[in-house]
Short mmCIF file of C-alpha atoms and ligand atoms in Angstrom, two decimals:
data_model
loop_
_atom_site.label_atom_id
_atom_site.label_comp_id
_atom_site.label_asym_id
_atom_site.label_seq_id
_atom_site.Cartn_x
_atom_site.Cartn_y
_atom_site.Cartn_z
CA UNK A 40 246.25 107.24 60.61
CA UNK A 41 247.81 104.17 60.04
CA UNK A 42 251.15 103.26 60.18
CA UNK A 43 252.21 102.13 57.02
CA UNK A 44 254.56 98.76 56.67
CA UNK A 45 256.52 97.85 53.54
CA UNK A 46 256.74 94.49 53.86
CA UNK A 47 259.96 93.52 51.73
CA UNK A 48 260.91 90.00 50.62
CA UNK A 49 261.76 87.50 47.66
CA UNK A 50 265.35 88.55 46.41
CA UNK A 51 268.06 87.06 44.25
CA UNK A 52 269.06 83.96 46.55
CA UNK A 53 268.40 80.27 46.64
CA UNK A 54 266.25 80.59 49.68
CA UNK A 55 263.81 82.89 47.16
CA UNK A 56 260.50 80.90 47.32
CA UNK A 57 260.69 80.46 51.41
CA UNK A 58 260.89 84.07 51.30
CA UNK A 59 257.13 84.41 49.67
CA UNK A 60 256.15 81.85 51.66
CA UNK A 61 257.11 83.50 55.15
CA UNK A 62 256.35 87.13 54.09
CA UNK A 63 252.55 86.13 52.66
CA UNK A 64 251.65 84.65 55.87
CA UNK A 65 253.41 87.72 57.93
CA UNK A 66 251.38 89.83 55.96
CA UNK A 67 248.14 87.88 56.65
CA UNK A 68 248.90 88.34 60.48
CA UNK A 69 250.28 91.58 60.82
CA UNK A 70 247.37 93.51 62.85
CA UNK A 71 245.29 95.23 59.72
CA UNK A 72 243.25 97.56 62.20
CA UNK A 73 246.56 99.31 63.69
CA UNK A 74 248.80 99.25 60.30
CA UNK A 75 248.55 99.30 56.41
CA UNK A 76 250.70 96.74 54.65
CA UNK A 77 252.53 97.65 51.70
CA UNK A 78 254.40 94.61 49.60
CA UNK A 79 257.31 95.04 48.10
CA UNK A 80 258.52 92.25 45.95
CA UNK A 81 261.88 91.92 44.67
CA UNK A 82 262.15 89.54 41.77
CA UNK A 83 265.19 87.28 40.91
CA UNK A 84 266.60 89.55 39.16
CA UNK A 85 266.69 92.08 41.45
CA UNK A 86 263.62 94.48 40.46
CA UNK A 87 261.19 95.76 42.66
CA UNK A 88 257.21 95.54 42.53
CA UNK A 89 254.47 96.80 44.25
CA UNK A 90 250.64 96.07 43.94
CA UNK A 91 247.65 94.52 45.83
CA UNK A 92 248.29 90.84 44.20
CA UNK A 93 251.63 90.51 45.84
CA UNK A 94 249.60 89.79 48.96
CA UNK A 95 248.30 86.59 47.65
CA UNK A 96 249.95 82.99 47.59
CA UNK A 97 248.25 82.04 44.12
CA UNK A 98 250.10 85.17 42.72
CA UNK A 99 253.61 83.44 42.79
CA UNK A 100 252.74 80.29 40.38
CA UNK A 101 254.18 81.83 37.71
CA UNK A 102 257.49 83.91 38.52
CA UNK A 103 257.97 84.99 35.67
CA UNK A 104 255.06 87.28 35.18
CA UNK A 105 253.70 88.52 38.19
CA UNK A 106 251.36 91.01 37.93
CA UNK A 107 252.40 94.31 39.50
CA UNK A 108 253.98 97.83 39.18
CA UNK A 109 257.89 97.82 39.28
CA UNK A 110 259.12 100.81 41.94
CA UNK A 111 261.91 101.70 43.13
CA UNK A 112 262.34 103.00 46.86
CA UNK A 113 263.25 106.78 47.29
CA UNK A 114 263.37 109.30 50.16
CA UNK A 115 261.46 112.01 49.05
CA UNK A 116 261.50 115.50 51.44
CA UNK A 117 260.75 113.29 54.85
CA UNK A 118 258.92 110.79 53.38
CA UNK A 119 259.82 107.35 51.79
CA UNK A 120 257.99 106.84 48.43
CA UNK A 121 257.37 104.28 46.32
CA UNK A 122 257.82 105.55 42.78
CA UNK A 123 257.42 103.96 39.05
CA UNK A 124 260.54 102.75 37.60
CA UNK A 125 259.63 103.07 34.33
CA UNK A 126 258.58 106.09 32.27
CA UNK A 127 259.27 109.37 32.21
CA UNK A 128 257.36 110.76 35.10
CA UNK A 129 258.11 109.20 38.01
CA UNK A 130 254.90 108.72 39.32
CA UNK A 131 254.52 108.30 42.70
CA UNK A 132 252.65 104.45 43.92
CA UNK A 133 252.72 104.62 47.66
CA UNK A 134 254.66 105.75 50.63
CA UNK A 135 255.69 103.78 53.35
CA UNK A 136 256.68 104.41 57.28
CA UNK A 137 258.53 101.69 58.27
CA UNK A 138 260.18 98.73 56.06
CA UNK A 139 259.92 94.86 57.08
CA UNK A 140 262.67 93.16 55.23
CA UNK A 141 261.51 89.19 55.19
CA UNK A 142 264.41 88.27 52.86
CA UNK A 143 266.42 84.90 53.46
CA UNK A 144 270.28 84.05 51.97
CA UNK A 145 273.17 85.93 50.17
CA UNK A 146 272.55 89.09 48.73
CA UNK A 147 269.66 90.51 50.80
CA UNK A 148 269.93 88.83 54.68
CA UNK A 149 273.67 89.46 54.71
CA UNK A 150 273.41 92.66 55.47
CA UNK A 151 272.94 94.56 51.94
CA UNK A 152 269.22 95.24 52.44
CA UNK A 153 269.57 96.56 55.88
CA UNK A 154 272.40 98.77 54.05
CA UNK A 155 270.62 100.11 51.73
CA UNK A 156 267.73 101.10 54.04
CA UNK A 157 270.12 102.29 56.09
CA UNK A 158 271.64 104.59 53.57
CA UNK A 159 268.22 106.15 53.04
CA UNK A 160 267.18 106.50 56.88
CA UNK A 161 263.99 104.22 56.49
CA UNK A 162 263.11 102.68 60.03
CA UNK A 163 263.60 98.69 59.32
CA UNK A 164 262.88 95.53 61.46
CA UNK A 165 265.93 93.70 62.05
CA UNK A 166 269.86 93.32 62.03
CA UNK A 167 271.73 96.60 61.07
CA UNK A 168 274.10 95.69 58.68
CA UNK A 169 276.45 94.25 61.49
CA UNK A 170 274.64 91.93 63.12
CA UNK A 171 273.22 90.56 59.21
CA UNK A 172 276.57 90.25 58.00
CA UNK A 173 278.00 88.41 60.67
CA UNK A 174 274.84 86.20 60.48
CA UNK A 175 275.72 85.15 57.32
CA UNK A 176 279.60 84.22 57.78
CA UNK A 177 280.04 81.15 59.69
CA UNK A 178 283.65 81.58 60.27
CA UNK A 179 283.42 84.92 61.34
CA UNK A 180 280.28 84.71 63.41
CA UNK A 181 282.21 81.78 65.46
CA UNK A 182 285.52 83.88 66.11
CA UNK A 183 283.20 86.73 67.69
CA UNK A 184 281.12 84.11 69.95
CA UNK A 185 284.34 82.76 71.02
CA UNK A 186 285.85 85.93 71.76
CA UNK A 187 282.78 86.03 74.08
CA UNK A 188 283.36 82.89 75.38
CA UNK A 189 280.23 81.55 73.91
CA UNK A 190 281.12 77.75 73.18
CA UNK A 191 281.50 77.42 69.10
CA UNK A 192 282.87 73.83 67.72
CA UNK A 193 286.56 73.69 66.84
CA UNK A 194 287.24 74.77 63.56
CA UNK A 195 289.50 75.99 60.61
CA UNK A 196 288.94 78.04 57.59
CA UNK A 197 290.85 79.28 54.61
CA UNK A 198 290.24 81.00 50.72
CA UNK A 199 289.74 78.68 47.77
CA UNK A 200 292.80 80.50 46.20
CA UNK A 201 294.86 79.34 49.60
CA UNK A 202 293.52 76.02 48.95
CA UNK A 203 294.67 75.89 45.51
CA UNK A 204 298.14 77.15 46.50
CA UNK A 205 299.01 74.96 49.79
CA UNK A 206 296.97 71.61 49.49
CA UNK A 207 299.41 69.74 51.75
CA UNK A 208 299.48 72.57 54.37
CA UNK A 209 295.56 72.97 54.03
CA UNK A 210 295.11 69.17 54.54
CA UNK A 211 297.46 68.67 57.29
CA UNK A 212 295.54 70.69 59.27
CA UNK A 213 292.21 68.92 58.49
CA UNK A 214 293.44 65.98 59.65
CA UNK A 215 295.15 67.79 63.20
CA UNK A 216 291.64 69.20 63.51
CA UNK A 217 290.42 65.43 63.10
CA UNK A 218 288.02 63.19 60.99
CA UNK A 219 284.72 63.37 60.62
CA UNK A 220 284.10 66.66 59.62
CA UNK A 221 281.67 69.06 58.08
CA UNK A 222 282.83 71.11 55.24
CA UNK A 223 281.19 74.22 54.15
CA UNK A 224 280.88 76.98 51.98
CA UNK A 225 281.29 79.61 54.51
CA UNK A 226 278.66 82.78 53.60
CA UNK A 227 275.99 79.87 52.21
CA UNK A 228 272.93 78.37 53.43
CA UNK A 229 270.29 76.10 53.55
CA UNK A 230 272.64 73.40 53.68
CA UNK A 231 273.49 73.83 49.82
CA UNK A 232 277.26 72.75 49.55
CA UNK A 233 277.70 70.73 52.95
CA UNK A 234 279.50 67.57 53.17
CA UNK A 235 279.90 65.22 55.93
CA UNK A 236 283.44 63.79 55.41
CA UNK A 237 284.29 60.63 57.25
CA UNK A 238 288.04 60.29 56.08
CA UNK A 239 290.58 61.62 54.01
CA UNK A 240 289.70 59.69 51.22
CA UNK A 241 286.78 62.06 50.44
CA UNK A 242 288.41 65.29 51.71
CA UNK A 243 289.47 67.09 48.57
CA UNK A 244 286.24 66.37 47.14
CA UNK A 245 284.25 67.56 49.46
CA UNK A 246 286.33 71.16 49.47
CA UNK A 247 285.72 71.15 45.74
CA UNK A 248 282.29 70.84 46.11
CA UNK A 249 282.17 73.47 48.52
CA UNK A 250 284.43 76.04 46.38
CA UNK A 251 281.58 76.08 43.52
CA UNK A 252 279.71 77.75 45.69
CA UNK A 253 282.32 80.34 48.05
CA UNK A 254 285.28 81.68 47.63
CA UNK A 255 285.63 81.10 51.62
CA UNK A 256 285.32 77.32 53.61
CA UNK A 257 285.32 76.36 56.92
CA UNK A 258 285.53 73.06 58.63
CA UNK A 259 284.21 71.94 61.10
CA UNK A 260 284.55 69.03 63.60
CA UNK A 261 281.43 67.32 63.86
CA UNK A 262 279.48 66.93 67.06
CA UNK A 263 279.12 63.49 67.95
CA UNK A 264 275.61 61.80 69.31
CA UNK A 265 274.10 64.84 67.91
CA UNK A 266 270.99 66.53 68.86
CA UNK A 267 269.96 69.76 67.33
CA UNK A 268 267.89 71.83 68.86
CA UNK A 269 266.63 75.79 68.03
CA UNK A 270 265.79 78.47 70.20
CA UNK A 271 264.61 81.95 69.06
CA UNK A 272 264.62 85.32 70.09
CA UNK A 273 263.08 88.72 69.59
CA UNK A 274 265.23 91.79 71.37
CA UNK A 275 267.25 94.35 71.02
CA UNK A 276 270.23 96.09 73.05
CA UNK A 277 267.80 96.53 76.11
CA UNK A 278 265.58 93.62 75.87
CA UNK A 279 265.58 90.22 74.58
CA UNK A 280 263.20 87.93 75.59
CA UNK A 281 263.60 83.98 74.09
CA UNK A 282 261.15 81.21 72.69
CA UNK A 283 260.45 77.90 73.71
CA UNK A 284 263.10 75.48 72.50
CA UNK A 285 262.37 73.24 69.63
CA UNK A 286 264.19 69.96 68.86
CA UNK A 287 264.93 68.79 64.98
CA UNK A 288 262.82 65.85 64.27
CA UNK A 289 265.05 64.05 61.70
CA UNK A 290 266.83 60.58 60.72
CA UNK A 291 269.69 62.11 58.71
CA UNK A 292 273.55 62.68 60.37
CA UNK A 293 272.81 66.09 59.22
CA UNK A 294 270.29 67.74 57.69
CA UNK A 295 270.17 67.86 53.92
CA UNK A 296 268.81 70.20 51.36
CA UNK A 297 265.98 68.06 51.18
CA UNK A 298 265.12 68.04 54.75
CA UNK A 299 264.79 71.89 54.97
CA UNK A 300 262.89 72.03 51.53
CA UNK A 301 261.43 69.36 50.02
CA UNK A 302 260.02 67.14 52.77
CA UNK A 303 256.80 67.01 54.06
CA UNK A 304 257.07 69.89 57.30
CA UNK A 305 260.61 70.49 56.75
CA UNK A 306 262.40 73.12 59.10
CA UNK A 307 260.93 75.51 56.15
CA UNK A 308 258.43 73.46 53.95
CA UNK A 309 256.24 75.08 51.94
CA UNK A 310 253.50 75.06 54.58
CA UNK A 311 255.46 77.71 56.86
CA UNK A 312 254.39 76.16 60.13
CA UNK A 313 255.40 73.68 62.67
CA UNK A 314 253.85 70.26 61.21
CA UNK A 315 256.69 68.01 62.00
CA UNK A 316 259.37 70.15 61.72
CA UNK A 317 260.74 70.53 65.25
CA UNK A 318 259.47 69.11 68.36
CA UNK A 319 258.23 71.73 70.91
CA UNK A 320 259.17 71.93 74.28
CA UNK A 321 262.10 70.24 73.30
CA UNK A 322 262.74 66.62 75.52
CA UNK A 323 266.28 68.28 77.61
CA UNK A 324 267.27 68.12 80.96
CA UNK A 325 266.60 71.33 82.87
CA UNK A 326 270.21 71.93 83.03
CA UNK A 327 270.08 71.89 79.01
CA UNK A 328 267.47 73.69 78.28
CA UNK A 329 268.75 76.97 80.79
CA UNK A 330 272.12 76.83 79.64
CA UNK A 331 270.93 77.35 75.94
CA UNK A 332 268.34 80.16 77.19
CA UNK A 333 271.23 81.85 78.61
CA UNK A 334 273.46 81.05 75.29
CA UNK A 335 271.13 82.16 72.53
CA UNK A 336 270.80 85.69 74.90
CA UNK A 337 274.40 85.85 75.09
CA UNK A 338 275.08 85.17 71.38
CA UNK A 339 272.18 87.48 70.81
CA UNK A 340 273.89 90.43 71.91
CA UNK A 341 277.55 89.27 71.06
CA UNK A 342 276.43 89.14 67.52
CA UNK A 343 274.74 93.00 67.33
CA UNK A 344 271.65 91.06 66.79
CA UNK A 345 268.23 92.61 66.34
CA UNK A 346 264.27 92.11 65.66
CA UNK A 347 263.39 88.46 65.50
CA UNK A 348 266.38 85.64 65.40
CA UNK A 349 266.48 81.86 65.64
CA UNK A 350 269.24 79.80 66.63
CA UNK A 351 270.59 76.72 66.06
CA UNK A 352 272.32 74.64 68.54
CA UNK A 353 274.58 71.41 68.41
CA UNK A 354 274.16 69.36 71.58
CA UNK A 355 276.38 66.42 72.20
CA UNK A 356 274.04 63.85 74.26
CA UNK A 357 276.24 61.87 75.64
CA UNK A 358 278.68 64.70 76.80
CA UNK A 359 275.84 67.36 77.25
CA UNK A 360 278.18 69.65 75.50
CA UNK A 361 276.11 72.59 73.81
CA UNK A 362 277.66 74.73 70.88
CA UNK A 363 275.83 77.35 69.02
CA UNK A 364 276.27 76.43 65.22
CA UNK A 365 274.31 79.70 63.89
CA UNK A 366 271.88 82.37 63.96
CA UNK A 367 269.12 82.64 61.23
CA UNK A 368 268.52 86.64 61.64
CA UNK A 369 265.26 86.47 59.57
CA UNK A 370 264.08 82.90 60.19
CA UNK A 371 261.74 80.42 58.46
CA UNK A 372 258.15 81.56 59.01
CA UNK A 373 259.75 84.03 61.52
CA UNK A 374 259.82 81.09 63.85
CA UNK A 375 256.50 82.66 65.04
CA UNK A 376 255.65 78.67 66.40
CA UNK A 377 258.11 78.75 68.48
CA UNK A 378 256.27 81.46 70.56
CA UNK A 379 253.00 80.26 70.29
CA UNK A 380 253.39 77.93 72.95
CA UNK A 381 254.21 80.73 75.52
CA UNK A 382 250.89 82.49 74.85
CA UNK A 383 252.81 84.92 71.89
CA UNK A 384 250.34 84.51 69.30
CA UNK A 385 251.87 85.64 65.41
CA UNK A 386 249.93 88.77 65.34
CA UNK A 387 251.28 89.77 68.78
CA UNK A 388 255.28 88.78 67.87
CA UNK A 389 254.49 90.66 65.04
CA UNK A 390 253.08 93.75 66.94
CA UNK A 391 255.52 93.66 69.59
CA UNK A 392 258.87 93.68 66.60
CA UNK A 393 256.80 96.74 64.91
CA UNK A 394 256.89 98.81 68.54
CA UNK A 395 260.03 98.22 69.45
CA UNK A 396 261.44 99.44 65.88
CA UNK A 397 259.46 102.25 65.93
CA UNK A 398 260.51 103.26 69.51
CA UNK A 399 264.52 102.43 68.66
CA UNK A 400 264.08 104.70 65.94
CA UNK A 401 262.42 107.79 68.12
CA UNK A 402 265.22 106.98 70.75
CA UNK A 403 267.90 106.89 68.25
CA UNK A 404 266.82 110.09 66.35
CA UNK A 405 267.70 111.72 69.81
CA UNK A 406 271.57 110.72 69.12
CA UNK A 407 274.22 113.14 67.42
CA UNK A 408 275.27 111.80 64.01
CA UNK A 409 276.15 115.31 62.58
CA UNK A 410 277.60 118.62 63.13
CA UNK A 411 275.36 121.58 62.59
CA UNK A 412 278.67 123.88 61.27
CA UNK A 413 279.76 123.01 57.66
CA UNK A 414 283.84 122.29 57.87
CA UNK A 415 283.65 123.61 54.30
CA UNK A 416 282.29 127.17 55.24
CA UNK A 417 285.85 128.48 55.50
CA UNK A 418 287.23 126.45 52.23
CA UNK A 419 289.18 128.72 49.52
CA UNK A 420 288.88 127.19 46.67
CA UNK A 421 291.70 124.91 45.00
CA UNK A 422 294.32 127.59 45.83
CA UNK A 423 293.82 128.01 49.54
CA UNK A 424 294.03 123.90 49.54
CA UNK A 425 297.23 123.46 47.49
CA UNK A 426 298.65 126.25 49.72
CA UNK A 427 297.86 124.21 52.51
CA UNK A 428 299.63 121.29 51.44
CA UNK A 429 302.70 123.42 50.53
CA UNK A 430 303.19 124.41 53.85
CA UNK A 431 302.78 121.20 55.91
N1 ADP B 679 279.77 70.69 63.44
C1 ADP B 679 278.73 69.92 63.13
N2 ADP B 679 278.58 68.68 63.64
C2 ADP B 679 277.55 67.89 63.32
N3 ADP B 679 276.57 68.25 62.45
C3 ADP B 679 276.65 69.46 61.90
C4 ADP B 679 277.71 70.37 62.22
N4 ADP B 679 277.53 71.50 61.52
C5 ADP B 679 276.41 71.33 60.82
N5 ADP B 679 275.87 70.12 61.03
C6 ADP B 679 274.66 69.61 60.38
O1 ADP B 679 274.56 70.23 59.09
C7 ADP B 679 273.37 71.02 58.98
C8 ADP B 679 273.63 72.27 58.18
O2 ADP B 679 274.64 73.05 58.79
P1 ADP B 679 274.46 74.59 59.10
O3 ADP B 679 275.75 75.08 59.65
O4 ADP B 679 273.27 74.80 59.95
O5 ADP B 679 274.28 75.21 57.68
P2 ADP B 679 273.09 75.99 56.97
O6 ADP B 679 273.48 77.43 57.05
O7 ADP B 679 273.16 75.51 55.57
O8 ADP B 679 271.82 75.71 57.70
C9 ADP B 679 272.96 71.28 60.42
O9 ADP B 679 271.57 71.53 60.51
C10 ADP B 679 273.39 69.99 61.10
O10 ADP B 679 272.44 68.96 60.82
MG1 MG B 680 271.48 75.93 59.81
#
């Protein structure tokens, strides 16, 4: 029989759209002869569907009514069903083996999908909750790289509410960091909320900006004669094996919005391949290119990382100095064309991140995570407690 893959993806952030776009074409690759996909749609506001349409592109021109069955996701004896949300019987629409979460941005990548699936002991692909949450925080996702000695740019960070209460303080130590810098809303993405700050003049704006968006900012200094460049990765805590690196093919001081989105090939245009979007091999100097092999393994497994993961790095040409800026844990397009070029074809990346789940989750089923005795065998009722607590 064949294994059955819930393939979940859209979600409630600003990254909703790329989502579609990456899980449609996943689910066009994954290998139909060996498994049987299963898509699971959640809408902007948070619902879940199921149904044969969600597998096609020209279903998702009108958001707003999609047609399929809304489900919710249940454990059911040993099984994990898909069951009708609405009515009274709660009819039963599918079940599923294993669950593929292709979800970008707040709200699902960060760590509250894998927690959820977690909760209900569905094998996933991916981050545990760990690894996704500290992909998402740029502040704290630099203090554990640096406790690893894994070089991060210098940086400070602080609450809106901190802001708010200790300008001068705040500023001061903007300016000791030094100017230019990159301000940010800290648990964001897709550059939404980024400013490039040449001076103090445009300083308190720039925070501003950034506090519509998170309660929590960091700043950063910025890299001089920058070069950005990616490298992915597809592991876990026994193997990781990287991509080819890519290099950003863009004009800008840093890349906007617009740039990810809206141009032609973007880093995650509508197209969800490589047209443009990064050059691969990327032009580096041997030296280069092995010290960020070895960098995006080490940050790999410094950040709990898991399943497929793409890195961005910040390379100082002139200097040579390399600094990983951040992981994507469920990348664009699954940066599948960054493996091409090293023979890994998409349906193979995508066969290779189904076995090694499934064979995690056999090994891990072998670990204790419970006691077979029940500490509440021997409890007496309210008295025996409160008696207890008298005595100590
Ligand atoms: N410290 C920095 N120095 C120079 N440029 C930077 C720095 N940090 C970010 N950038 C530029 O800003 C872009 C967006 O920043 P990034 O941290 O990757 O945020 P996002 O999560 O929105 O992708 C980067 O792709 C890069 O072009
Ligand atoms: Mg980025």
């Amino acid at each position: 029989m064949k294994t059955k893959i819930g393939v979940i993806f859209g979600g409630c952030s600003v990254e909703h759209e790329v989502s579609i776009i990456t899980a449609v074409q996943a689910m066009e690759y994954i290998d139909h002869e060996k498994y049987e996909i299963v898509p699971i749609y959640i809408d902007k506001k948070r619902r879940w569907f199921t149904g044969a349409n969600l597998l096609k592109m020209e279903s998702y021109k009108d958001l707003d009514n999609i047609f399929a069955t809304e489900v919710c996701l249940i454990k059911k004896g040993s099984e994990f069903v898909l069951v009708k949300a609405k009515g009274l019987l709660k009819k039963e629409i599918k079940s599923i083996d294993l669950a593929f979460p292709i979800v970008h941005g707040k709200g699902v990548e960060d760590g509250s999908l894998s927690g959820f699936l977690e909760t209900i002991g569905i094998p996933y692909i991916g981050c545990s909750m760990l690894g996704a949450s500290l992909g998402q925080d740029k502040v704290v996702q630099k203090q554990v790289l640096r406790s690893d000695d894994i070089p991060v740019v210098n940086f400070i960070w602080f609450y809106e509410s901190e802001y708010l209460n200790n300008k001068k303080n705040i500023l001061k130590n903007v300016k000791d960091l030094g100017y230019p810098v990159i301000v940010k809303p800290a648990r964001l993405g897709s550059s939404i909320g980024i400013t490039y700050v040449k001076d103090e003049s445009e300083i308190s704006e720039a925070i501003e900006t950034a506090c519509e968006y998170d309660e929590k900012i960091v700043i950063e200094e910025v890299v001089p004669n920058l070069l950005e460049v990616d490298c992915a990765v597809i592991g876990n805590e026994e193997k990781i094996e990287t991509s080819l690196i890519g290099e950003m093919n863009t004009n800008n001081s840093f890349l906007t919005f617009e740039d990810k989105y809206l141009s032609e090939g973007g880093e995650k245009s509508s197209k969800c391949d490589n047209e443009s979007g990064f050059i691969i091999p990327a032009r580096l100097d041997k030296e280069i290119e092995n010290k960020i092999i070895d960098l995006s393994k080490k940050a790999f497994r410094s950040l709990n990382l898991k399943g497929i993961t793409r890195f961005d790095f910040l390379v100082d040409k002139e200097s040579k100095n390399v600094y990983v800026n951040e992981p994507n844990t469920i990348p664009g397009c699954l940066a599948f064309f960054f493996f091409t070029p090293k023979g890994i074809t998409y349906t193979k990346l995508l066969d290779d991140v189904i076995k090694m789940t499934l064979d995690d989750y056999k090994k891990n089923m072998k670990k204790t995570t419970s006691f077979e005795s029940n500490v509440l065998s021997t409890f007496n009722g309210s008295k025996g407690c409160k008696g207890k607590l008298i005595k100590k």
